[in-house]
Coordinates of C-alpha atoms in Angstrom, one line a residue:
Chain A
M21 CA 27.7 206.2 -175.7
Q22 CA 28.4 204.6 -179.0
T23 CA 27.7 206.2 -182.3
Q24 CA 24.3 205.3 -183.5
S25 CA 24.3 203.1 -186.5
P26 CA 21.2 203.2 -188.7
P27 CA 18.6 200.5 -187.8
P28 CA 19.1 197.4 -189.9
G29 CA 17.7 197.9 -193.4
S30 CA 16.1 201.2 -192.6
R31 CA 17.5 202.8 -195.8
R32 CA 16.0 200.1 -197.9
R33 CA 12.6 199.8 -196.3
S34 CA 11.0 202.3 -198.7
A35 CA 8.2 199.7 -199.3
L36 CA 6.9 200.7 -195.9
L37 CA 5.6 203.9 -197.5
W38 CA 2.8 201.6 -198.8
L39 CA 1.5 201.7 -195.2
L40 CA 0.5 205.3 -195.8
L41 CA -2.0 204.2 -198.4
P42 CA -4.8 203.6 -195.9
Y43 CA -4.4 207.1 -194.7
V44 CA -4.7 208.4 -198.2
L45 CA -7.8 206.3 -198.9
F46 CA -9.6 207.0 -195.7
L47 CA -8.5 210.6 -195.0
L48 CA -6.7 212.5 -197.8
V49 CA -9.4 212.0 -200.4
L50 CA -12.3 212.4 -198.0
P51 CA -13.5 215.8 -199.4
A52 CA -13.9 214.2 -202.8
V53 CA -15.7 211.1 -201.6
N54 CA -18.0 212.7 -199.0
R55 CA -21.1 212.3 -201.1
V56 CA -24.2 210.2 -201.4
T57 CA -24.3 209.8 -205.2
P58 CA -23.4 208.0 -207.3
T59 CA -24.5 204.9 -205.4
V60 CA -22.5 201.8 -206.1
L61 CA -24.2 198.4 -205.6
G62 CA -26.9 200.4 -203.8
L63 CA -24.4 201.8 -201.3
P64 CA -24.2 205.5 -200.9
F65 CA -20.9 206.6 -202.3
L66 CA -19.1 207.4 -199.0
F67 CA -20.0 204.0 -197.5
F68 CA -18.9 202.3 -200.7
W69 CA -15.6 204.1 -200.6
M70 CA -15.0 203.2 -197.0
L71 CA -15.7 199.6 -197.8
L72 CA -13.3 199.7 -200.7
A73 CA -10.6 201.3 -198.4
I74 CA -11.1 198.5 -195.8
L75 CA -10.5 195.9 -198.5
L76 CA -7.5 197.7 -199.9
T77 CA -5.8 198.1 -196.5
P78 CA -4.6 194.4 -196.5
V79 CA -3.3 195.0 -200.0
S80 CA -1.2 197.9 -198.8
V81 CA 0.2 195.9 -196.0
W82 CA 0.9 193.1 -198.4
L83 CA 2.9 195.4 -200.6
A84 CA 4.9 196.6 -197.7
R85 CA 5.6 193.1 -196.6
R86 CA 6.5 192.0 -200.1
G87 CA 9.1 194.8 -200.1
D88 CA 10.5 193.6 -196.8
L89 CA 10.7 190.0 -198.1
R90 CA 12.5 191.1 -201.2
R91 CA 15.2 192.8 -199.2
G92 CA 16.4 189.2 -198.9
H93 CA 16.2 189.5 -195.2
G94 CA 14.0 186.5 -194.8
R95 CA 12.7 183.7 -196.9
D96 CA 9.1 183.3 -196.3
G97 CA 7.9 179.7 -195.7
G98 CA 11.0 178.5 -194.0
G99 CA 13.4 178.2 -196.8
T100 CA 16.8 176.7 -196.1
T101 CA 18.9 179.7 -197.1
G102 CA 20.8 181.5 -194.5
G103 CA 19.2 184.8 -194.1
C104 CA 21.1 187.9 -195.3
P105 CA 22.8 187.7 -198.6
Chain B
M233 CA -41.5 180.7 -172.5
N234 CA -39.4 182.9 -174.9
A235 CA -37.5 184.2 -171.9
A236 CA -36.7 180.7 -170.6
V237 CA -35.5 179.5 -174.0
A238 CA -33.3 182.5 -174.7
T239 CA -31.9 182.5 -171.2
A240 CA -31.1 178.8 -171.3
V241 CA -29.3 179.1 -174.6
F242 CA -27.4 182.1 -173.2
A243 CA -26.5 180.3 -170.0
A244 CA -25.2 177.3 -171.9
F245 CA -22.8 179.6 -173.8
M246 CA -21.6 181.3 -170.7
L247 CA -20.8 177.9 -169.1
L248 CA -19.0 176.9 -172.3
T249 CA -17.0 180.1 -172.1
V250 CA -15.7 179.4 -168.6
V251 CA -14.9 175.8 -169.4
L252 CA -13.1 176.7 -172.6
G253 CA -11.2 179.4 -170.9
L254 CA -10.0 177.0 -168.2
L255 CA -9.3 174.2 -170.6
A256 CA -6.8 176.5 -172.4
V257 CA -4.2 176.0 -169.7
R258 CA -4.7 172.3 -169.0
G259 CA -1.3 170.8 -168.5
R260 CA 0.4 174.2 -168.6
T261 CA -0.4 175.7 -165.2
A262 CA 2.7 174.4 -163.4
G263 CA 5.5 176.9 -163.1
G264 CA 4.5 179.1 -166.1
G265 CA 5.0 182.2 -164.1
L266 CA 4.0 185.7 -165.1
T267 CA 5.1 185.5 -168.8
E268 CA 3.0 182.4 -169.3
W269 CA -0.1 184.0 -167.8
S270 CA 0.3 187.6 -169.1
V271 CA 1.5 187.0 -172.6
G272 CA 0.7 183.3 -173.1
G273 CA 4.3 182.4 -172.8
R274 CA 5.0 184.3 -176.1
S275 CA 3.8 181.2 -177.9
L276 CA 0.6 182.1 -179.8
G277 CA 0.7 181.5 -183.6
T278 CA -0.7 183.5 -186.4
V279 CA -4.3 182.1 -186.1
F280 CA -4.6 182.6 -182.3
I281 CA -3.2 186.1 -182.6
W282 CA -5.7 186.9 -185.3
V283 CA -8.5 185.5 -183.2
L284 CA -7.4 187.2 -180.0
M285 CA -6.7 190.7 -181.5
A286 CA -9.9 190.6 -183.6
G287 CA -11.7 189.5 -180.4
E288 CA -10.4 192.2 -178.2
S289 CA -10.9 195.0 -180.6
Y290 CA -14.5 194.1 -181.4
T291 CA -16.0 195.1 -178.1
S292 CA -19.5 195.7 -176.8
F293 CA -19.2 199.0 -178.5
S294 CA -19.3 197.3 -181.9
Y295 CA -22.7 195.9 -181.2
L296 CA -24.2 198.8 -179.2
G297 CA -22.3 201.9 -180.0
A298 CA -21.7 201.3 -183.7
A299 CA -25.4 200.7 -184.2
G300 CA -26.2 203.6 -181.9
W301 CA -23.9 206.0 -183.7
G302 CA -25.2 204.8 -187.0
Y303 CA -28.7 205.4 -185.8
N304 CA -28.1 208.8 -184.2
F305 CA -25.4 210.4 -186.5
G306 CA -24.8 208.1 -189.5
A307 CA -21.5 208.7 -191.3
P308 CA -19.3 209.8 -188.2
V309 CA -19.5 206.1 -187.0
L310 CA -17.1 205.3 -189.9
Y311 CA -14.2 206.6 -187.8
V312 CA -14.1 203.2 -186.1
V313 CA -13.3 201.3 -189.3
A314 CA -11.0 204.0 -190.5
Y315 CA -8.8 204.1 -187.4
M316 CA -8.7 200.4 -186.9
S317 CA -7.6 199.8 -190.5
C318 CA -4.9 202.5 -190.3
G319 CA -3.9 201.1 -186.9
Y320 CA -3.4 197.7 -188.4
A321 CA -1.1 199.2 -191.0
V322 CA 0.9 201.0 -188.4
G323 CA 1.0 197.8 -186.4
Y324 CA 2.9 196.2 -189.2
V325 CA 5.9 198.2 -188.0
V326 CA 5.2 198.8 -184.3
G327 CA 4.0 195.3 -183.4
P328 CA 7.2 193.4 -184.4
M329 CA 9.2 196.3 -182.9
L330 CA 7.6 196.0 -179.5
W331 CA 7.5 192.2 -179.6
A332 CA 11.3 192.0 -180.3
Y333 CA 12.1 194.5 -177.6
A334 CA 10.0 192.9 -175.0
R335 CA 11.3 189.4 -175.8
R336 CA 14.9 190.5 -175.8
H337 CA 14.6 192.1 -172.4
G338 CA 12.0 189.8 -170.9
L339 CA 9.2 192.4 -170.6
V340 CA 5.5 191.8 -170.3
G341 CA 3.8 195.1 -171.0
I342 CA 4.1 198.8 -171.7
T343 CA 4.9 199.8 -168.2
D344 CA 7.7 197.3 -168.1
I345 CA 9.0 198.6 -171.5
V346 CA 8.9 202.2 -170.2
A347 CA 10.7 201.2 -166.9
H348 CA 13.4 199.5 -169.0
R349 CA 13.8 202.2 -171.6
Y350 CA 14.3 205.0 -169.0
R351 CA 15.8 202.7 -166.4
R352 CA 13.4 204.0 -163.8
P353 CA 11.1 201.5 -162.1
W354 CA 9.0 204.2 -160.5
L355 CA 8.2 205.5 -164.0
G356 CA 6.8 202.1 -164.9
A357 CA 4.7 202.3 -161.7
A358 CA 3.4 205.8 -162.5
V359 CA 2.5 204.8 -166.1
A360 CA 0.7 201.8 -164.6
V361 CA -1.4 204.0 -162.4
L362 CA -2.2 206.4 -165.3
A363 CA -3.1 203.6 -167.6
T364 CA -5.3 202.0 -165.0
V365 CA -7.2 205.2 -164.7
C366 CA -7.7 205.1 -168.4
L367 CA -8.6 201.4 -168.6
L368 CA -11.0 201.0 -165.6
P369 CA -13.8 202.9 -167.5
Y370 CA -13.5 200.4 -170.3
I371 CA -14.2 197.5 -167.9
Q372 CA -17.2 199.3 -166.7
L373 CA -18.4 200.0 -170.3
Q374 CA -18.1 196.3 -171.0
I375 CA -20.0 195.4 -167.8
T376 CA -22.8 197.9 -168.6
G377 CA -22.8 197.0 -172.2
M378 CA -23.2 193.3 -171.4
G379 CA -25.9 194.2 -168.8
V380 CA -28.2 195.9 -171.2
V381 CA -27.8 193.3 -173.8
V382 CA -28.4 190.4 -171.5
S383 CA -31.3 192.1 -169.9
T384 CA -32.9 192.9 -173.2
L385 CA -32.3 189.5 -174.7
S386 CA -33.7 187.7 -171.7
Y387 CA -36.9 189.7 -172.3
G388 CA -36.3 191.4 -169.0
T389 CA -36.1 188.3 -166.8
I390 CA -32.5 188.8 -165.9
S391 CA -32.3 192.2 -164.2
L392 CA -29.6 194.7 -165.0
D393 CA -27.8 194.2 -161.7
W394 CA -27.6 190.4 -162.1
A395 CA -26.5 190.8 -165.7
Y396 CA -23.6 193.1 -164.6
F397 CA -22.6 190.5 -162.0
I398 CA -22.7 187.6 -164.6
G399 CA -20.4 189.6 -166.8
F400 CA -17.9 190.1 -164.0
A401 CA -18.2 186.5 -162.7
V402 CA -17.8 184.8 -166.1
T403 CA -14.8 186.9 -167.0
T404 CA -13.0 186.6 -163.7
G405 CA -13.9 182.9 -163.7
F406 CA -11.4 182.1 -166.4
V407 CA -9.0 185.0 -166.8
V408 CA -7.6 184.7 -163.3
V409 CA -6.5 181.2 -163.9
S410 CA -5.7 181.1 -167.6
G411 CA -4.7 184.6 -168.5
L412 CA -4.0 185.6 -172.1
R413 CA -4.1 182.0 -173.4
G414 CA -7.6 181.5 -172.0
S415 CA -8.7 184.8 -173.5
A416 CA -7.5 183.6 -176.9
W417 CA -9.4 180.3 -176.6
V418 CA -12.6 182.1 -175.6
S419 CA -12.0 184.4 -178.6
V420 CA -12.3 181.5 -180.9
L421 CA -15.8 180.8 -179.6
K422 CA -16.6 184.5 -179.7
D423 CA -15.3 185.1 -183.3
I424 CA -17.3 182.2 -184.6
L425 CA -20.5 183.4 -182.9
V426 CA -19.9 187.0 -184.0
V427 CA -19.2 186.1 -187.7
V428 CA -22.1 183.8 -187.9
T429 CA -24.7 186.0 -186.2
L430 CA -23.6 189.2 -187.9
G431 CA -23.5 187.5 -191.2
F432 CA -26.9 186.2 -190.6
L433 CA -28.3 189.5 -189.5
A434 CA -26.7 191.3 -192.4
V435 CA -28.9 189.2 -194.8
Y436 CA -31.9 188.7 -192.6
V437 CA -32.8 192.1 -191.4
P438 CA -33.0 193.9 -194.8
L439 CA -35.0 190.9 -196.2
H440 CA -37.4 190.8 -193.3
Y441 CA -38.1 194.4 -193.0
F442 CA -37.5 195.9 -196.5
G443 CA -37.6 192.9 -198.9
G444 CA -33.9 193.0 -199.6
Y445 CA -30.8 195.1 -199.7
G446 CA -31.8 197.1 -202.8
P447 CA -35.0 198.4 -201.4
F448 CA -33.4 199.0 -197.9
L449 CA -30.5 201.1 -199.3
D450 CA -32.8 202.9 -201.8
R451 CA -35.0 204.0 -198.9
V452 CA -32.0 205.1 -196.8
V453 CA -30.6 207.1 -199.7
A454 CA -34.0 208.6 -200.5
E455 CA -35.2 209.5 -197.0
K456 CA -32.1 209.8 -194.8
P457 CA -29.4 211.4 -197.0
Q458 CA -28.3 213.6 -194.0
W459 CA -27.0 210.4 -192.3
L460 CA -24.9 209.4 -195.3
T461 CA -22.2 212.1 -195.5
F462 CA -20.1 214.1 -193.0
P463 CA -20.9 215.7 -190.6
G464 CA -23.8 213.3 -190.3
H465 CA -27.2 214.0 -188.7
A466 CA -27.2 216.4 -185.8
S467 CA -23.7 215.2 -184.8
N468 CA -22.7 218.4 -183.2
G469 CA -19.2 219.0 -184.7
L470 CA -18.3 215.5 -185.9
G471 CA -17.3 216.8 -189.4
Q472 CA -14.5 215.9 -191.7
T473 CA -11.8 217.5 -189.7
W474 CA -12.9 215.6 -186.6
F475 CA -12.9 212.4 -188.6
V476 CA -9.4 212.9 -190.0
T477 CA -7.9 214.0 -186.7
T478 CA -9.6 211.3 -184.7
T479 CA -8.5 208.6 -187.2
V480 CA -4.9 209.8 -187.1
I481 CA -4.6 209.9 -183.3
N482 CA -6.6 206.7 -182.7
S483 CA -4.6 204.8 -185.2
L484 CA -1.4 205.8 -183.4
T485 CA -2.9 205.1 -180.0
V486 CA -4.3 201.7 -180.8
V487 CA -0.8 200.3 -181.5
I488 CA 0.4 201.1 -178.0
F489 CA -2.9 200.5 -176.2
P490 CA -2.0 198.1 -173.4
T491 CA -4.4 195.5 -174.5
T492 CA -3.1 195.6 -178.1
V493 CA 0.4 195.3 -176.8
A494 CA -0.6 192.2 -174.7
G495 CA -1.7 190.7 -178.0
Y496 CA 1.6 191.6 -179.7
L497 CA 3.7 190.2 -176.9
G498 CA 1.7 187.0 -176.9
A499 CA 2.9 186.2 -180.5
R500 CA 5.3 183.3 -181.1
N501 CA 7.3 185.3 -183.5
A502 CA 7.3 188.7 -185.2
D503 CA 6.1 187.4 -188.5
A504 CA 2.8 186.2 -186.9
L505 CA 2.2 189.9 -186.2
R506 CA 3.2 191.0 -189.8
R507 CA 0.8 188.5 -191.3
N508 CA -1.9 189.6 -188.9
A509 CA -1.4 193.2 -190.0
M510 CA -2.5 191.9 -193.4
Y511 CA -5.4 189.7 -192.3
L512 CA -6.9 191.7 -189.4
P513 CA -8.3 194.5 -191.5
F514 CA -10.8 192.1 -193.1
Y515 CA -12.5 191.8 -189.8
N516 CA -13.5 195.4 -190.1
V517 CA -15.9 194.5 -192.9
L518 CA -18.0 193.0 -190.1
L519 CA -18.3 196.4 -188.4
F520 CA -20.3 197.6 -191.4
V521 CA -23.1 195.3 -190.3
P522 CA -24.1 197.0 -187.1
M523 CA -23.6 200.4 -188.7
L524 CA -26.0 199.5 -191.5
L525 CA -28.4 197.9 -189.1
G526 CA -28.4 201.0 -187.0
L527 CA -29.6 202.9 -190.1
A528 CA -32.2 200.2 -190.7
A529 CA -33.5 200.7 -187.2
L530 CA -34.3 204.3 -188.1
F531 CA -37.2 203.0 -190.1
V532 CA -38.3 200.1 -187.8
V533 CA -37.9 201.6 -184.4
P534 CA -37.9 205.4 -184.9
G535 CA -37.6 207.8 -182.0
L536 CA -35.0 206.1 -179.8
T537 CA -33.0 208.6 -177.8
G538 CA -30.1 208.6 -175.4
A539 CA -28.9 205.3 -174.1
D540 CA -31.8 203.6 -175.8
S541 CA -30.4 204.3 -179.2
N542 CA -27.6 201.9 -178.3
L543 CA -30.1 199.2 -178.3
A544 CA -31.1 199.9 -181.9
L545 CA -29.7 196.6 -183.1
F546 CA -31.2 194.5 -180.4
K547 CA -34.7 196.0 -180.8
L548 CA -34.7 194.6 -184.3
V549 CA -33.4 191.2 -183.1
V550 CA -36.0 190.7 -180.4
D551 CA -38.7 192.0 -182.6
S552 CA -38.0 189.7 -185.6
L553 CA -36.4 186.5 -184.4
P554 CA -37.4 183.3 -182.4
A555 CA -36.2 183.0 -178.8
W556 CA -33.3 180.5 -179.4
A557 CA -31.8 182.8 -182.0
V558 CA -32.1 185.7 -179.7
G559 CA -30.2 183.7 -177.1
V560 CA -27.4 182.9 -179.5
I561 CA -27.1 186.5 -180.6
G562 CA -27.1 187.5 -177.0
A563 CA -24.3 185.2 -176.3
A564 CA -22.3 186.6 -179.2
A565 CA -22.9 190.1 -177.9
A566 CA -22.0 189.1 -174.3
L567 CA -18.8 187.5 -175.5
S568 CA -18.0 190.8 -177.2
S569 CA -18.0 192.3 -173.8
I570 CA -16.3 189.4 -172.0
V571 CA -13.2 188.9 -174.2
P572 CA -12.1 192.6 -174.1
M573 CA -13.0 192.8 -170.4
A574 CA -10.8 189.8 -169.8
V575 CA -7.9 191.4 -171.6
F576 CA -8.4 194.7 -169.9
M577 CA -8.4 193.1 -166.5
L578 CA -5.4 190.9 -167.4
V579 CA -3.5 194.0 -168.5
I580 CA -4.3 195.9 -165.3
G581 CA -3.2 192.9 -163.3
T582 CA 0.0 192.6 -165.2
M583 CA 0.9 196.2 -164.9
W584 CA 0.4 196.2 -161.1
G585 CA 1.9 192.8 -160.5
R586 CA 4.9 193.7 -162.4
S587 CA 5.5 197.4 -162.3
V588 CA 3.8 198.6 -159.1
L589 CA 3.8 195.8 -156.5
G590 CA 6.6 194.0 -158.3
A591 CA 8.8 197.0 -157.8
V592 CA 8.5 196.5 -154.0
P593 CA 11.4 194.2 -153.2
R594 CA 9.4 192.3 -150.5
L595 CA 6.6 191.4 -153.0
A596 CA 8.7 190.9 -156.1
S597 CA 8.9 187.2 -155.9
R598 CA 5.2 186.6 -156.3
Q599 CA 4.4 188.8 -159.3
K600 CA 1.9 186.4 -160.9
L601 CA 0.0 186.0 -157.7
W602 CA -0.2 189.7 -157.2
S603 CA -1.3 190.2 -160.7
Q604 CA -4.1 187.7 -160.2
V605 CA -5.2 189.4 -157.0
V606 CA -5.3 192.8 -158.8
V607 CA -7.4 191.3 -161.6
V608 CA -10.1 190.4 -159.2
A609 CA -9.7 193.7 -157.3
A610 CA -9.9 195.8 -160.5
G611 CA -12.9 193.9 -161.8
A612 CA -14.6 194.1 -158.5
L613 CA -13.9 197.8 -158.3
A614 CA -15.4 198.4 -161.7
L615 CA -18.4 196.3 -160.8
V616 CA -19.0 198.2 -157.5
L617 CA -18.6 201.5 -159.2
T618 CA -21.1 200.4 -161.8
Y619 CA -23.6 199.8 -159.0
T620 CA -22.8 202.8 -156.8
A621 CA -21.4 205.6 -158.9
P622 CA -22.0 204.8 -162.6
T623 CA -21.4 208.3 -163.8
T624 CA -17.9 208.6 -162.3
L625 CA -16.4 206.1 -164.7
V626 CA -18.5 207.3 -167.6
R627 CA -16.9 210.7 -167.1
L628 CA -13.5 209.2 -166.9
S629 CA -14.1 207.2 -170.1
L630 CA -14.3 210.4 -172.0
I631 CA -10.5 210.9 -171.6
S632 CA -9.6 207.2 -171.8
Y633 CA -8.5 207.0 -175.4
E634 CA -7.2 210.6 -175.7
G635 CA -5.4 210.3 -172.4
M636 CA -3.7 207.0 -173.4
A637 CA -2.7 208.7 -176.7
Q638 CA -0.3 210.9 -174.6
L639 CA 1.9 207.8 -174.0
V640 CA 2.8 207.6 -177.7
P641 CA 5.8 209.9 -177.5
M642 CA 7.2 208.4 -174.3
L643 CA 6.9 204.9 -175.7
L644 CA 7.4 205.1 -179.5
L645 CA 9.6 208.1 -179.8
G646 CA 11.6 207.0 -176.8
L647 CA 12.3 203.6 -178.3
L648 CA 13.6 205.1 -181.5
W649 CA 15.4 208.2 -180.3
R650 CA 18.0 207.9 -177.6
R651 CA 18.2 211.6 -176.8
L652 CA 14.7 211.8 -175.5
T653 CA 15.3 212.1 -171.8
M654 CA 13.1 210.9 -169.0
Y655 CA 12.5 214.5 -168.0
A656 CA 11.3 215.3 -171.5
A657 CA 9.1 212.3 -171.8
V658 CA 7.5 212.9 -168.4
S659 CA 7.0 216.6 -169.1
G660 CA 5.4 215.9 -172.4
L661 CA 3.1 213.3 -171.0
A662 CA 2.1 215.6 -168.1
A663 CA 1.5 218.6 -170.5
G664 CA -0.4 216.5 -173.0
F665 CA -2.6 214.8 -170.4
T666 CA -3.4 218.1 -168.8
V667 CA -4.5 219.7 -172.1
V668 CA -6.7 216.7 -172.8
C669 CA -8.3 216.9 -169.3
V670 CA -8.9 220.6 -169.6
L671 CA -10.4 220.4 -173.0
V672 CA -12.5 217.3 -172.5
F673 CA -13.9 218.1 -169.0
G674 CA -14.4 221.7 -170.1
G675 CA -16.7 220.4 -172.8
H676 CA -14.4 221.4 -175.7
D677 CA -14.0 218.1 -177.5
P678 CA -13.9 218.4 -180.4
V679 CA -12.3 221.8 -180.2
W680 CA -12.7 223.8 -183.4
G681 CA -13.7 220.6 -185.1
V682 CA -10.4 219.0 -184.1
N683 CA -10.1 215.9 -181.8
A684 CA -8.9 217.2 -178.4
G685 CA -6.5 214.3 -178.1
I686 CA -4.4 215.4 -181.1
V687 CA -4.2 218.9 -179.6
G688 CA -2.8 217.3 -176.4
L689 CA -0.4 215.2 -178.4
A690 CA 0.9 218.2 -180.3
V691 CA 1.6 220.0 -177.0
N692 CA 3.0 216.8 -175.6
V693 CA 5.6 216.5 -178.5
V694 CA 6.5 220.1 -178.5
V695 CA 7.2 220.0 -174.7
A696 CA 9.1 216.8 -175.0
L697 CA 11.3 218.2 -177.7
A698 CA 11.9 221.4 -175.9
V699 CA 12.8 219.7 -172.6
T700 CA 15.1 217.3 -174.5
W701 CA 17.0 220.2 -176.1
L702 CA 16.9 222.7 -173.3
G703 CA 16.4 220.7 -170.2
P704 CA 18.7 218.5 -168.1
R705 CA 20.7 215.8 -169.7
E706 CA 20.3 212.1 -168.9
R707 CA 23.3 211.1 -166.7
G708 CA 24.8 207.8 -165.8
D709 CA 23.0 205.7 -168.4
D710 CA 25.9 204.1 -170.1
R711 CA 24.0 201.2 -171.7
P712 CA 24.6 200.8 -175.4
D713 CA 21.9 201.9 -177.8
A714 CA 21.0 198.3 -178.7
E715 CA 20.1 197.8 -175.0
V716 CA 17.9 200.8 -174.8
L717 CA 16.3 201.3 -178.2
A718 CA 14.2 199.1 -180.3
L719 CA 16.6 198.9 -183.3
D720 CA 16.5 195.3 -184.4
D721 CA 13.1 194.5 -185.7
E722 CA 13.8 190.8 -186.0
F723 CA 12.7 190.3 -189.5
P724 CA 12.3 186.6 -190.1
R725 CA 15.3 184.6 -190.9
A726 CA 15.5 181.3 -192.5
G727 CA 13.9 178.6 -190.4
E728 CA 11.7 181.1 -188.6
A729 CA 8.5 179.6 -189.9
A730 CA 9.4 176.4 -188.0
G731 CA 7.9 178.2 -185.1
A732 CA 8.9 178.5 -181.4
G733 CA 12.5 178.6 -180.4
T734 CA 13.8 181.5 -182.5
A735 CA 15.6 182.7 -179.5
E736 CA 18.3 184.6 -181.5
A737 CA 17.9 188.2 -180.5
H738 CA 20.5 190.1 -182.4
G739 CA 22.9 189.5 -185.0
T740 CA 22.8 188.7 -188.6
R741 CA 24.7 185.8 -189.7

């Protein structure tokens, strides 16, 4: 059995921590947002917050992806450069 | 008259569904083999993957259960959007990982992945049986969901029994021939219908019954505040702890759920999956509509109980809209059963064709044929059980998701950690599954406010770790780590966006 080398790029993929953001928004802050008032745009606060969390989830994935792209591993959009620097 | 119009519109859409499903494979049928049928030849681009994965996750539950939970309990229904959103974020990592692993080793599903990882074909077969037990109830839920919708929206002219059969027939009609690709094509029709009809209902219902969103929401806040925070109205233990634990375990389970994985493996490249992790969460906004309409139904059709509360949304529809619109909305709801049902059946077929029957040497050469046979058999079995013993599968469905969750360590931990032995993974799975069965069938879910599945998962992991450290070592597996584990995540390299043909599996230049 060969010695295990770290997965490619694992040390530098700290941007993946952004993927925990939905858990924070939906779960960690729940005790604070579990309320009817204040209503926002007429929505009870909990429902407004959940809607906001849904809309922020793509943002957190985008941030993770941006971090991945910046590792220089890939050039989005089919650039002509040769992958790893 | 109303019934004739609604039924005609509905029938036209069902016909269109089958035609569309069959057209999907025009010119492709020859020699595609199991990979073509099960995972669309790994050739679906970002848009098709989006449509397919949105399509399969938005099931009949979304129309019926989401409105029904909103109507009965209120806030606890939010767990659906929470776990799906978190699941998409996790899928950003897991999707490309499984895709790359399956592609490199020519695998078509989770049973195949397990058999390869632990180098035990029988383990793949065992997981296939277990997963089938967990999936069959979902087929029945789709069949019955479709049944009540079709029956309601045809103003009762189509009987429940016929509606069940139509669901089975339409689904089988295209999925046997066209597999995952056909499901993706039908998903296009489904998503268009769902977006249009829910968008319309979101505006129309509050206007029609309350004079607008402001008055509707004001009334909910003033009169039904109990529904608007956890633990909701009379929800019997569905409090904040339940919400948090359920969201955590479901968001981990959804990424290894066999139907999700079928979608992953159908992707043309890993980046299509990464993009989708970004775009798919937007679809969850749509789930807000049935939830809110369920709350609206509290004022319009109060007093629904039991299974009737699942029809909260459709009572409003039939009550307030002309027949042709009822037919269109019925078609949208029916397709929300048909697409997931198609993928469930496809996945069961694939698991059996590949890992159970395919493991028998004498049958191995006809894997696709066997898969197609099993699709019909599984669908027919679910249909027959719906007629004859409806409660059996309903009881089983209680453990479906939490049972499937017990595969997470075997699959995900196994693909990342070489030391996890087969003995450990199997012991963990058995222990976790047993705990779930005991708790759920003993009526202890949630247990102390905690989702029973996460209790099972905790036991599962502890047992797996203990057996790994204390139990027998894995012998004779001298394959290198790169062969066994999912280490290379195939992050896109230059030229990747050009599409198909990125066959390079390892290696950085």
